[in-house]
mmCIF file of C-alpha atoms and ligand atoms in Angstrom:
data_model
loop_
_atom_site.group_PDB
_atom_site.id
_atom_site.type_symbol
_atom_site.label_atom_id
_atom_site.label_comp_id
_atom_site.label_asym_id
_atom_site.label_seq_id
_atom_site.Cartn_x
_atom_site.Cartn_y
_atom_site.Cartn_z
ATOM 1 C CA MET D 1 49.250 -11.240 67.305
ATOM 2 C CA ALA D 2 48.155 -13.128 64.202
ATOM 3 C CA PRO D 3 47.739 -11.197 60.930
ATOM 4 C CA SER D 4 44.347 -9.557 60.499
ATOM 5 C CA THR D 5 42.011 -9.982 57.529
ATOM 6 C CA LEU D 6 39.591 -7.357 56.291
ATOM 7 C CA ILE D 7 36.600 -8.582 54.326
ATOM 8 C CA THR D 8 35.152 -5.562 52.604
ATOM 9 C CA GLY D 9 32.640 -4.845 49.860
ATOM 10 C CA ILE D 10 30.029 -6.925 51.713
ATOM 11 C CA GLY D 11 26.617 -6.287 50.155
ATOM 12 C CA GLU D 12 24.781 -7.592 53.221
ATOM 13 C CA LEU D 13 26.496 -8.480 56.496
ATOM 14 C CA VAL D 14 24.245 -10.481 58.804
ATOM 15 C CA THR D 15 25.583 -10.068 62.336
ATOM 16 C CA ASN D 16 22.650 -11.198 64.518
ATOM 17 C CA THR D 17 23.987 -8.917 67.238
ATOM 18 C CA ASP D 18 20.557 -7.772 68.372
ATOM 19 C CA GLY D 19 18.038 -10.287 67.133
ATOM 20 C CA TRP D 20 18.123 -10.220 63.350
ATOM 21 C CA THR D 21 20.683 -7.560 62.480
ATOM 22 C CA ALA D 22 22.122 -6.897 59.022
ATOM 23 C CA LEU D 23 24.305 -4.099 57.631
ATOM 24 C CA THR D 24 24.620 -3.076 53.983
ATOM 25 C CA ASP D 25 27.842 -1.970 52.239
ATOM 26 C CA ALA D 26 29.730 -3.357 55.184
ATOM 27 C CA ALA D 27 33.092 -4.741 56.234
ATOM 28 C CA LEU D 28 34.381 -7.111 58.879
ATOM 29 C CA VAL D 29 37.832 -7.645 60.385
ATOM 30 C CA ILE D 30 39.069 -11.039 61.569
ATOM 31 C CA GLN D 31 41.869 -11.145 64.130
ATOM 32 C CA ASP D 32 43.109 -14.103 66.179
ATOM 33 C CA GLY D 33 40.228 -16.283 65.039
ATOM 34 C CA THR D 34 37.524 -13.895 66.187
ATOM 35 C CA VAL D 35 35.533 -10.997 64.804
ATOM 36 C CA ALA D 36 37.480 -7.846 65.707
ATOM 37 C CA TRP D 37 35.403 -5.187 63.974
ATOM 38 C CA THR D 38 32.246 -4.766 61.891
ATOM 39 C CA GLY D 39 30.800 -1.628 60.342
ATOM 40 C CA PRO D 40 30.422 0.457 57.201
ATOM 41 C CA ALA D 41 32.969 -0.433 54.515
ATOM 42 C CA GLY D 42 34.014 3.208 54.243
ATOM 43 C CA GLN D 43 35.118 3.257 57.879
ATOM 44 C CA ALA D 44 36.976 -0.041 57.970
ATOM 45 C CA PRO D 45 40.381 -0.064 59.648
ATOM 46 C CA ALA D 46 43.501 -1.243 57.816
ATOM 47 C CA ALA D 47 44.366 -4.935 57.984
ATOM 48 C CA ASP D 48 47.208 -7.214 56.941
ATOM 49 C CA SER D 49 45.186 -8.708 54.102
ATOM 50 C CA VAL D 50 42.013 -7.770 52.292
ATOM 51 C CA VAL D 51 39.288 -9.861 50.680
ATOM 52 C CA ASP D 52 36.817 -8.020 48.464
ATOM 53 C CA ALA D 53 33.433 -9.692 48.760
ATOM 54 C CA GLY D 54 32.316 -7.948 45.593
ATOM 55 C CA GLY D 55 28.851 -7.132 46.922
ATOM 56 C CA ARG D 56 28.184 -10.663 48.154
ATOM 57 C CA ALA D 57 26.464 -11.402 51.458
ATOM 58 C CA VAL D 58 28.321 -12.592 54.565
ATOM 59 C CA LEU D 59 26.474 -14.568 57.242
ATOM 60 C CA PRO D 60 27.446 -16.336 60.456
ATOM 61 C CA GLY D 61 28.285 -19.992 59.838
ATOM 62 C CA PHE D 62 25.297 -22.265 60.305
ATOM 63 C CA VAL D 63 24.879 -23.964 63.687
ATOM 64 C CA ASP D 64 23.275 -27.392 63.221
ATOM 65 C CA SER D 65 22.168 -28.434 66.705
ATOM 66 C CA HIS D 66 20.727 -31.856 65.803
ATOM 67 C CA ALA D 67 22.457 -34.499 63.672
ATOM 68 C CA HIS D 68 22.989 -38.256 63.751
ATOM 69 C CA LEU D 69 26.198 -38.789 61.814
ATOM 70 C CA VAL D 70 27.753 -41.931 63.297
ATOM 71 C CA PHE D 71 26.240 -44.819 61.365
ATOM 72 C CA ALA D 72 26.822 -47.315 58.595
ATOM 73 C CA GLY D 73 24.594 -48.422 55.751
ATOM 74 C CA GLU D 74 21.913 -46.515 53.905
ATOM 75 C CA ARG D 75 18.149 -46.761 53.580
ATOM 76 C CA SER D 76 17.273 -45.315 50.209
ATOM 77 C CA ALA D 77 14.965 -48.270 49.475
ATOM 78 C CA GLU D 78 13.009 -47.500 52.664
ATOM 79 C CA PHE D 79 12.716 -43.865 51.592
ATOM 80 C CA ALA D 80 11.543 -44.839 48.133
ATOM 81 C CA ALA D 81 8.959 -47.234 49.602
ATOM 82 C CA ARG D 82 7.720 -44.545 51.968
ATOM 83 C CA MET D 83 7.355 -42.083 49.121
ATOM 84 C CA ALA D 84 5.335 -44.796 47.374
ATOM 85 C CA GLY D 85 2.893 -44.846 50.274
ATOM 86 C CA ARG D 86 4.165 -46.944 53.180
ATOM 87 C CA PRO D 87 4.135 -45.129 56.574
ATOM 88 C CA TYR D 88 7.339 -44.406 58.518
ATOM 89 C CA GLN D 89 7.810 -46.243 61.803
ATOM 90 C CA ALA D 90 10.558 -45.735 64.366
ATOM 91 C CA GLY D 91 11.569 -49.411 63.972
ATOM 92 C CA GLY D 92 13.419 -48.555 60.758
ATOM 93 C CA ILE D 93 16.234 -47.358 62.985
ATOM 94 C CA LEU D 94 17.079 -50.999 63.716
ATOM 95 C CA THR D 95 18.243 -51.479 60.131
ATOM 96 C CA THR D 96 20.916 -48.871 60.738
ATOM 97 C CA VAL D 97 21.717 -50.325 64.172
ATOM 98 C CA ALA D 98 22.538 -53.686 62.580
ATOM 99 C CA ALA D 99 24.743 -52.089 59.917
ATOM 100 C CA THR D 100 26.508 -49.874 62.459
ATOM 101 C CA ARG D 101 27.304 -52.757 64.813
ATOM 102 C CA ALA D 102 28.730 -54.732 61.890
ATOM 103 C CA ALA D 103 30.900 -51.859 60.609
ATOM 104 C CA SER D 104 34.583 -51.430 61.368
ATOM 105 C CA ASP D 105 35.813 -48.338 63.200
ATOM 106 C CA GLY D 106 37.447 -47.269 59.960
ATOM 107 C CA ALA D 107 34.230 -47.494 57.973
ATOM 108 C CA LEU D 108 32.297 -45.545 60.610
ATOM 109 C CA ARG D 109 35.002 -42.893 60.796
ATOM 110 C CA ALA D 110 35.133 -42.512 57.012
ATOM 111 C CA ASN D 111 31.378 -42.046 56.742
ATOM 112 C CA LEU D 112 31.361 -39.584 59.643
ATOM 113 C CA ARG D 113 34.201 -37.515 58.187
ATOM 114 C CA ARG D 114 32.561 -37.432 54.778
ATOM 115 C CA LEU D 115 29.364 -36.047 56.320
ATOM 116 C CA ALA D 116 31.270 -33.564 58.486
ATOM 117 C CA ALA D 117 33.129 -32.299 55.411
ATOM 118 C CA GLU D 118 29.859 -32.119 53.500
ATOM 119 C CA MET D 119 28.393 -29.941 56.260
ATOM 120 C CA LEU D 120 31.365 -27.602 56.342
ATOM 121 C CA ALA D 121 31.308 -27.193 52.560
ATOM 122 C CA GLN D 122 27.667 -26.137 52.886
ATOM 123 C CA GLY D 123 28.428 -23.516 55.511
ATOM 124 C CA THR D 124 27.840 -25.411 58.748
ATOM 125 C CA THR D 125 30.677 -24.417 61.056
ATOM 126 C CA THR D 126 29.270 -25.868 64.298
ATOM 127 C CA PHE D 127 27.337 -29.106 64.531
ATOM 128 C CA GLU D 128 26.071 -31.454 67.161
ATOM 129 C CA CYS D 129 26.535 -35.197 66.643
ATOM 130 C CA LYS D 130 24.684 -38.007 68.385
ATOM 131 C CA SER D 131 25.357 -41.676 68.946
ATOM 132 C CA GLY D 132 22.316 -43.946 68.950
ATOM 133 C CA TYR D 133 22.948 -46.592 66.314
ATOM 134 C CA GLY D 134 25.171 -48.802 68.462
ATOM 135 C CA LEU D 135 22.928 -49.486 71.461
ATOM 136 C CA THR D 136 25.464 -51.775 73.133
ATOM 137 C CA VAL D 137 28.062 -50.510 75.599
ATOM 138 C CA PRO D 138 31.019 -50.892 73.219
ATOM 139 C CA ASP D 139 29.136 -49.682 70.139
ATOM 140 C CA GLU D 140 27.791 -46.559 71.846
ATOM 141 C CA ALA D 141 31.192 -45.850 73.408
ATOM 142 C CA ARG D 142 33.009 -46.077 70.073
ATOM 143 C CA SER D 143 30.330 -43.964 68.371
ATOM 144 C CA LEU D 144 30.949 -41.178 70.878
ATOM 145 C CA ALA D 145 34.722 -41.488 70.670
ATOM 146 C CA LEU D 146 34.433 -41.086 66.887
ATOM 147 C CA ALA D 147 32.018 -38.142 67.198
ATOM 148 C CA ALA D 148 34.438 -36.417 69.568
ATOM 149 C CA GLU D 149 37.025 -36.489 66.778
ATOM 150 C CA VAL D 150 34.912 -34.125 64.656
ATOM 151 C CA THR D 151 32.970 -31.892 67.082
ATOM 152 C CA GLY D 152 32.810 -30.733 70.678
ATOM 153 C CA GLU D 153 29.018 -30.968 70.679
ATOM 154 C CA VAL D 154 28.768 -34.712 71.284
ATOM 155 C CA THR D 155 25.505 -36.280 72.445
ATOM 156 C CA TYR D 156 24.978 -39.686 74.007
ATOM 157 C CA LEU D 157 21.747 -41.136 72.583
ATOM 158 C CA GLY D 158 21.758 -44.664 73.963
ATOM 159 C CA ALA D 159 18.019 -44.123 74.467
ATOM 160 C CA HIS D 160 17.296 -43.860 70.748
ATOM 161 C CA VAL D 161 15.251 -47.048 70.444
ATOM 162 C CA VAL D 162 15.079 -50.296 72.413
ATOM 163 C CA PRO D 163 17.388 -52.775 70.660
ATOM 164 C CA PRO D 164 16.052 -56.198 69.649
ATOM 165 C CA GLU D 165 17.907 -58.064 72.397
ATOM 166 C CA PHE D 166 15.889 -56.059 74.966
ATOM 167 C CA ALA D 167 12.514 -56.485 73.227
ATOM 168 C CA GLY D 168 9.867 -56.690 75.941
ATOM 169 C CA ASP D 169 12.308 -55.459 78.586
ATOM 170 C CA VAL D 170 12.330 -51.677 78.292
ATOM 171 C CA PRO D 171 13.200 -51.224 82.004
ATOM 172 C CA GLY D 172 16.191 -53.521 81.580
ATOM 173 C CA TYR D 173 17.456 -51.453 78.652
ATOM 174 C CA VAL D 174 16.883 -48.160 80.474
ATOM 175 C CA ASP D 175 18.962 -49.554 83.366
ATOM 176 C CA LEU D 176 21.785 -50.281 80.929
ATOM 177 C CA VAL D 177 21.503 -46.810 79.333
ATOM 178 C CA CYS D 178 21.637 -45.195 82.776
ATOM 179 C CA GLY D 179 24.336 -47.543 84.116
ATOM 180 C CA ASP D 180 27.225 -49.252 82.354
ATOM 181 C CA MET D 181 26.529 -47.600 78.998
ATOM 182 C CA LEU D 182 26.483 -44.134 80.556
ATOM 183 C CA ASP D 183 29.729 -44.879 82.396
ATOM 184 C CA ALA D 184 31.388 -45.833 79.119
ATOM 185 C CA CYS D 185 29.960 -42.891 77.170
ATOM 186 C CA ALA D 186 30.055 -39.928 79.555
ATOM 187 C CA PRO D 187 33.780 -39.164 79.125
ATOM 188 C CA ASN D 188 33.280 -38.300 75.429
ATOM 189 C CA ALA D 189 29.904 -36.542 75.642
ATOM 190 C CA ARG D 190 28.631 -33.091 76.558
ATOM 191 C CA TRP D 191 24.929 -33.940 76.181
ATOM 192 C CA ILE D 192 22.496 -36.798 76.775
ATOM 193 C CA ASP D 193 19.426 -37.264 74.576
ATOM 194 C CA VAL D 194 16.346 -39.483 74.571
ATOM 195 C CA PHE D 195 13.760 -40.313 71.916
ATOM 196 C CA CYS D 196 10.541 -39.679 73.857
ATOM 197 C CA GLU D 197 7.840 -41.105 71.623
ATOM 198 C CA ASP D 198 5.315 -43.926 71.423
ATOM 199 C CA GLY D 199 7.335 -46.980 70.390
ATOM 200 C CA ALA D 200 10.512 -45.580 71.937
ATOM 201 C CA PHE D 201 10.665 -44.177 75.502
ATOM 202 C CA GLY D 202 7.837 -42.791 77.657
ATOM 203 C CA ALA D 203 7.867 -39.787 79.972
ATOM 204 C CA ASP D 204 9.132 -41.574 83.085
ATOM 205 C CA GLU D 205 11.830 -43.431 81.173
ATOM 206 C CA ALA D 206 12.933 -40.252 79.386
ATOM 207 C CA ALA D 207 13.092 -38.331 82.668
ATOM 208 C CA ALA D 208 15.119 -41.132 84.262
ATOM 209 C CA VAL D 209 17.615 -41.155 81.389
ATOM 210 C CA LEU D 210 18.087 -37.382 81.477
ATOM 211 C CA ALA D 211 18.444 -37.390 85.280
ATOM 212 C CA ALA D 212 21.082 -40.125 85.119
ATOM 213 C CA GLY D 213 23.000 -38.128 82.520
ATOM 214 C CA ARG D 214 22.773 -35.013 84.579
ATOM 215 C CA ALA D 215 24.233 -36.832 87.552
ATOM 216 C CA ARG D 216 27.250 -37.569 85.328
ATOM 217 C CA GLY D 217 27.558 -33.966 84.138
ATOM 218 C CA LEU D 218 25.742 -34.375 80.813
ATOM 219 C CA ALA D 219 23.220 -31.695 79.874
ATOM 220 C CA PRO D 220 19.811 -32.796 78.564
ATOM 221 C CA ARG D 221 18.473 -32.853 75.013
ATOM 222 C CA ILE D 222 15.290 -34.551 73.814
ATOM 223 C CA HIS D 223 13.430 -35.774 70.734
ATOM 224 C CA ALA D 224 9.943 -34.530 71.571
ATOM 225 C CA ASN D 225 6.527 -34.599 69.937
ATOM 226 C CA GLN D 226 7.774 -35.711 66.526
ATOM 227 C CA LEU D 227 5.327 -38.415 65.488
ATOM 228 C CA GLY D 228 2.358 -37.366 67.604
ATOM 229 C CA PRO D 229 1.344 -35.451 70.725
ATOM 230 C CA GLY D 230 3.228 -36.564 73.809
ATOM 231 C CA PRO D 231 5.014 -35.629 77.007
ATOM 232 C CA GLY D 232 8.413 -34.773 75.499
ATOM 233 C CA ILE D 233 8.181 -30.992 75.719
ATOM 234 C CA ARG D 234 7.083 -31.171 79.351
ATOM 235 C CA VAL D 235 9.932 -33.584 80.141
ATOM 236 C CA ALA D 236 12.409 -31.200 78.452
ATOM 237 C CA ALA D 237 11.267 -28.298 80.614
ATOM 238 C CA GLN D 238 11.332 -30.334 83.811
ATOM 239 C CA ALA D 239 14.830 -31.589 83.020
ATOM 240 C CA GLY D 240 16.142 -28.072 82.388
ATOM 241 C CA ALA D 241 16.983 -28.734 78.746
ATOM 242 C CA PRO D 242 17.845 -25.719 76.567
ATOM 243 C CA ALA D 243 15.676 -27.008 73.733
ATOM 244 C CA ALA D 244 13.009 -29.456 72.673
ATOM 245 C CA ASP D 245 13.674 -30.960 69.258
ATOM 246 C CA HIS D 246 11.017 -31.617 66.593
ATOM 247 C CA CYS D 247 7.920 -30.034 68.256
ATOM 248 C CA THR D 248 5.832 -31.165 65.300
ATOM 249 C CA TYR D 249 2.752 -31.848 67.414
ATOM 250 C CA THR D 250 2.298 -29.198 70.111
ATOM 251 C CA THR D 251 -0.782 -28.542 72.219
ATOM 252 C CA ASP D 252 -1.563 -25.102 73.649
ATOM 253 C CA GLU D 253 -0.115 -26.355 76.920
ATOM 254 C CA ASP D 254 3.104 -27.405 75.140
ATOM 255 C CA LEU D 255 3.304 -23.965 73.572
ATOM 256 C CA ASP D 256 2.978 -22.327 76.998
ATOM 257 C CA THR D 257 5.727 -24.603 78.304
ATOM 258 C CA ILE D 258 8.055 -23.704 75.415
ATOM 259 C CA VAL D 259 7.554 -19.977 75.964
ATOM 260 C CA SER D 260 7.652 -19.976 79.753
ATOM 261 C CA ALA D 261 10.459 -22.491 80.442
ATOM 262 C CA PRO D 262 11.839 -21.165 78.087
ATOM 263 C CA LEU D 263 12.822 -23.856 75.603
ATOM 264 C CA VAL D 264 14.242 -23.300 72.152
ATOM 265 C CA ALA D 265 11.870 -25.068 69.773
ATOM 266 C CA THR D 266 14.265 -26.809 67.403
ATOM 267 C CA LEU D 267 12.431 -27.566 64.184
ATOM 268 C CA LEU D 268 13.741 -30.249 61.829
ATOM 269 C CA PRO D 269 11.828 -29.858 58.580
ATOM 270 C CA GLY D 270 14.034 -32.344 56.774
ATOM 271 C CA ALA D 271 12.316 -35.053 58.829
ATOM 272 C CA GLU D 272 8.847 -33.945 57.754
ATOM 273 C CA PHE D 273 10.050 -33.657 54.171
ATOM 274 C CA GLY D 274 11.492 -37.170 54.304
ATOM 275 C CA THR D 275 8.446 -38.741 55.949
ATOM 276 C CA ARG D 276 5.625 -36.659 54.465
ATOM 277 C CA HIS D 277 4.499 -35.734 57.960
ATOM 278 C CA PRO D 278 2.978 -32.284 58.387
ATOM 279 C CA TYR D 279 5.519 -29.569 59.083
ATOM 280 C CA PRO D 280 5.636 -28.031 62.576
ATOM 281 C CA ASP D 281 3.690 -24.806 62.931
ATOM 282 C CA ALA D 282 6.617 -22.415 63.116
ATOM 283 C CA ARG D 283 4.394 -19.377 62.689
ATOM 284 C CA ARG D 284 2.364 -20.300 65.764
ATOM 285 C CA LEU D 285 5.544 -20.781 67.808
ATOM 286 C CA LEU D 286 7.075 -17.498 66.661
ATOM 287 C CA ASP D 287 3.875 -15.524 67.113
ATOM 288 C CA ALA D 288 3.649 -16.848 70.682
ATOM 289 C CA GLY D 289 7.147 -15.507 71.369
ATOM 290 C CA ALA D 290 9.075 -18.784 71.197
ATOM 291 C CA THR D 291 12.715 -18.927 70.163
ATOM 292 C CA VAL D 292 13.014 -21.199 67.126
ATOM 293 C CA ALA D 293 16.083 -23.047 65.843
ATOM 294 C CA LEU D 294 16.411 -24.951 62.583
ATOM 295 C CA ALA D 295 18.552 -28.075 62.303
ATOM 296 C CA THR D 296 18.953 -30.849 59.747
ATOM 297 C CA ASP D 297 18.352 -34.003 61.847
ATOM 298 C CA CYS D 298 20.794 -35.517 59.344
ATOM 299 C CA ASN D 299 20.329 -39.288 59.629
ATOM 300 C CA PRO D 300 19.999 -42.166 57.175
ATOM 301 C CA GLY D 301 16.330 -42.879 57.931
ATOM 302 C CA SER D 302 14.019 -39.902 58.125
ATOM 303 C CA SER D 303 16.161 -36.946 56.998
ATOM 304 C CA PHE D 304 19.266 -37.682 54.993
ATOM 305 C CA THR D 305 20.198 -34.080 54.303
ATOM 306 C CA SER D 306 23.150 -32.187 55.729
ATOM 307 C CA SER D 307 22.031 -28.940 54.091
ATOM 308 C CA MET D 308 20.975 -26.102 56.371
ATOM 309 C CA ALA D 309 20.157 -24.097 53.229
ATOM 310 C CA PHE D 310 17.594 -26.729 52.292
ATOM 311 C CA CYS D 311 16.046 -26.528 55.771
ATOM 312 C CA ILE D 312 15.897 -22.736 55.472
ATOM 313 C CA ALA D 313 14.124 -23.034 52.140
ATOM 314 C CA LEU D 314 11.568 -25.472 53.597
ATOM 315 C CA ALA D 315 11.029 -23.233 56.620
ATOM 316 C CA VAL D 316 10.385 -20.207 54.434
ATOM 317 C CA ARG D 317 8.270 -21.889 51.784
ATOM 318 C CA ASP D 318 6.313 -24.398 53.842
ATOM 319 C CA MET D 319 6.480 -23.205 57.454
ATOM 320 C CA ARG D 320 5.818 -19.518 56.837
ATOM 321 C CA MET D 321 8.982 -18.268 58.442
ATOM 322 C CA THR D 322 10.390 -15.074 56.954
ATOM 323 C CA THR D 323 13.775 -15.331 55.297
ATOM 324 C CA GLN D 324 15.252 -13.389 58.232
ATOM 325 C CA GLU D 325 13.613 -15.649 60.820
ATOM 326 C CA ALA D 326 14.816 -18.774 59.057
ATOM 327 C CA VAL D 327 18.427 -17.632 58.716
ATOM 328 C CA TRP D 328 18.437 -16.426 62.334
ATOM 329 C CA ALA D 329 17.046 -19.808 63.438
ATOM 330 C CA ALA D 330 19.758 -21.645 61.468
ATOM 331 C CA THR D 331 22.537 -19.582 63.070
ATOM 332 C CA ALA D 332 21.740 -17.789 66.343
ATOM 333 C CA GLY D 333 18.842 -20.133 67.098
ATOM 334 C CA GLY D 334 21.054 -23.199 66.795
ATOM 335 C CA ALA D 335 23.651 -21.553 69.023
ATOM 336 C CA ARG D 336 21.037 -20.975 71.725
ATOM 337 C CA ALA D 337 19.887 -24.568 71.464
ATOM 338 C CA LEU D 338 23.496 -25.557 72.202
ATOM 339 C CA ARG D 339 23.965 -22.866 74.871
ATOM 340 C CA ARG D 340 26.751 -21.317 72.811
ATOM 341 C CA SER D 341 27.346 -17.565 72.905
ATOM 342 C CA ASP D 342 30.508 -17.600 70.745
ATOM 343 C CA VAL D 343 28.877 -18.773 67.504
ATOM 344 C CA GLY D 344 25.709 -18.016 65.521
ATOM 345 C CA HIS D 345 26.425 -14.285 65.357
ATOM 346 C CA LEU D 346 29.179 -11.986 64.094
ATOM 347 C CA GLY D 347 29.404 -9.525 66.958
ATOM 348 C CA VAL D 348 32.849 -8.356 68.042
ATOM 349 C CA GLY D 349 34.462 -11.202 69.964
ATOM 350 C CA ALA D 350 32.459 -13.942 68.246
ATOM 351 C CA ARG D 351 34.322 -16.862 66.751
ATOM 352 C CA ALA D 352 35.096 -15.881 63.155
ATOM 353 C CA ASP D 353 32.888 -18.573 61.623
ATOM 354 C CA LEU D 354 31.359 -17.090 58.527
ATOM 355 C CA ILE D 355 29.902 -17.813 55.165
ATOM 356 C CA LEU D 356 30.547 -15.825 52.002
ATOM 357 C CA LEU D 357 27.402 -16.369 49.993
ATOM 358 C CA ASP D 358 27.698 -16.176 46.230
ATOM 359 C CA ALA D 359 24.654 -13.907 46.219
ATOM 360 C CA PRO D 360 23.835 -10.381 47.401
ATOM 361 C CA SER D 361 21.336 -11.328 50.108
ATOM 362 C CA HIS D 362 20.586 -14.027 52.675
ATOM 363 C CA ALA D 363 17.183 -14.393 50.977
ATOM 364 C CA TYR D 364 18.845 -16.273 48.122
ATOM 365 C CA LEU D 365 19.132 -19.311 50.407
ATOM 366 C CA ALA D 366 15.361 -19.766 50.030
ATOM 367 C CA TYR D 367 14.931 -17.857 46.779
ATOM 368 C CA ARG D 368 17.278 -20.232 44.887
ATOM 369 C CA PRO D 369 16.605 -23.578 46.566
ATOM 370 C CA GLY D 370 18.846 -26.481 45.656
ATOM 371 C CA VAL D 371 21.512 -24.264 44.106
ATOM 372 C CA PRO D 372 25.031 -24.351 45.613
ATOM 373 C CA GLN D 373 25.680 -20.786 46.738
ATOM 374 C CA ILE D 374 28.376 -21.082 49.398
ATOM 375 C CA ALA D 375 31.387 -19.323 47.896
ATOM 376 C CA ALA D 376 33.706 -19.657 50.894
ATOM 377 C CA VAL D 377 33.605 -20.555 54.572
ATOM 378 C CA TRP D 378 35.844 -19.359 57.399
ATOM 379 C CA GLN D 379 36.087 -21.352 60.609
ATOM 380 C CA SER D 380 37.787 -19.696 63.592
ATOM 381 C CA GLY D 381 39.125 -17.159 61.120
ATOM 382 C CA HIS D 382 40.594 -19.705 58.720
ATOM 383 C CA PRO D 383 39.271 -20.156 55.192
ATOM 384 C CA THR D 384 38.034 -23.736 54.981
ATOM 385 C CA ARG D 385 35.979 -24.035 51.837
ATOM 386 C CA HIS D 386 38.739 -26.160 50.341
ATOM 387 C CA PRO D 387 41.099 -28.330 52.321
ATOM 388 C CA SER D 388 43.891 -26.496 50.500
ATOM 389 C CA CYS D 389 42.330 -23.054 50.617
ATOM 390 C CA SER D 390 44.710 -20.449 52.016
ATOM 391 C CA ARG D 391 44.225 -16.812 52.809
ATOM 392 C CA GLU D 392 46.529 -16.078 49.884
ATOM 393 C CA PHE D 393 44.242 -18.057 47.633
ATOM 394 C CA LEU D 394 41.246 -16.007 48.691
ATOM 395 C CA LEU D 395 43.251 -12.832 48.294
ATOM 396 C CA SER D 396 44.185 -13.802 44.788
ATOM 397 C CA VAL D 397 40.602 -14.501 43.917
ATOM 398 C CA ARG D 398 39.562 -10.936 43.322
ATOM 399 C CA GLY D 399 42.964 -9.345 43.021
ATOM 400 C CA THR D 400 44.442 -11.150 40.084
ATOM 401 C CA CYS D 401 41.666 -12.975 38.273
ATOM 402 C CA SER D 402 39.081 -11.698 35.891
ATOM 403 C CA GLU D 403 35.575 -11.585 37.357
ATOM 404 C CA GLU D 404 34.576 -14.752 35.538
ATOM 405 C CA GLN D 405 37.663 -16.655 36.637
ATOM 406 C CA SER D 406 37.352 -15.441 40.196
ATOM 407 C CA ARG D 407 33.779 -16.620 40.491
ATOM 408 C CA TRP D 408 34.856 -19.974 39.147
ATOM 409 C CA ALA D 409 37.779 -20.179 41.560
ATOM 410 C CA ILE D 410 35.964 -19.470 44.796
ATOM 411 C CA ASN D 411 33.193 -21.842 43.918
ATOM 412 C CA GLN D 412 35.414 -24.889 43.423
HETATM 413 ZN ZN1 LIG T 501 17.006 -36.845 65.659
#
């Protein structure tokens, strides 16, 4: 049995074991990569090593269920133009498609790993990663092979946008997505996704793509109702998807579908921030009884943030979610959107993916927006905040340093 670690002196321990659940003056024991015990600090069992959280908060690692990380190039000029008043159109994706096709495997891998490391440093311990900027058989296949190097939650998004060589022949491209491209991509993917939107793929095309994926063992995901009302949420429910992503424009009928299917409504406020679209009505979804997840939609066009903390702050400030609802949505909500029961909470038996926040409460994520507050991150029980971070390092943090030095050390 591997050595155990006791994290004690936790000011607020968010466990999410029964909806939003948080303990004060708490402790947690990690053993064999999982959570072995949680409870009051005064009742904690002995362990092989001890980390004193010094009154800081501990949360489950963030679960980002929607990200597009395999790409080349950048579109800051497009963002700046949009902020200056030009509207966003889905066609901007083609800029990234051209850059991605032209990039070497090494360049794509380096960009992907940089973003994956950026996510981990900000407390995201589980993330989904889509293809969708290759849009040829070899470029989609290599995108998924690269994604599979950094996460198990790999999504085939050949149906992101119709590439220029298929302009005017959407059925021809859908045949490719459901045929040779799917054959090449399925071995490295768990999920299949489609951008169901005016200017991308309609209801019948989206349903056909998801059905083809399902026949190859890929579970459905969908970009739904982002830029306007549409059929995406209905298609998600009919396909048996766990979630519908975006849900920015939802009718009463869509809301009923989300609640009754049920679908996790995955909200991506970074996209509304980056496009100046109105935010989704999270309050209406929550008040109707919907399960809400928050994700970054990290991509170089509409939402180039990898920060779940930023999304939490937007959700609290601009979408009227409570701080508890937003943090739950960014952890347990994301796990549900990915059909994962081992992450997103810190119940006994959960994967020991956790964040030590350099603050006494989860509320600081929204209360101090834009401020780095992730002191340390454990993934499967291993400290990962630094590539070189060892358990001994964390132990030394409070044991041998002055308070000022220790705060400096764990924040590096
Ligand atoms: Zn997306």
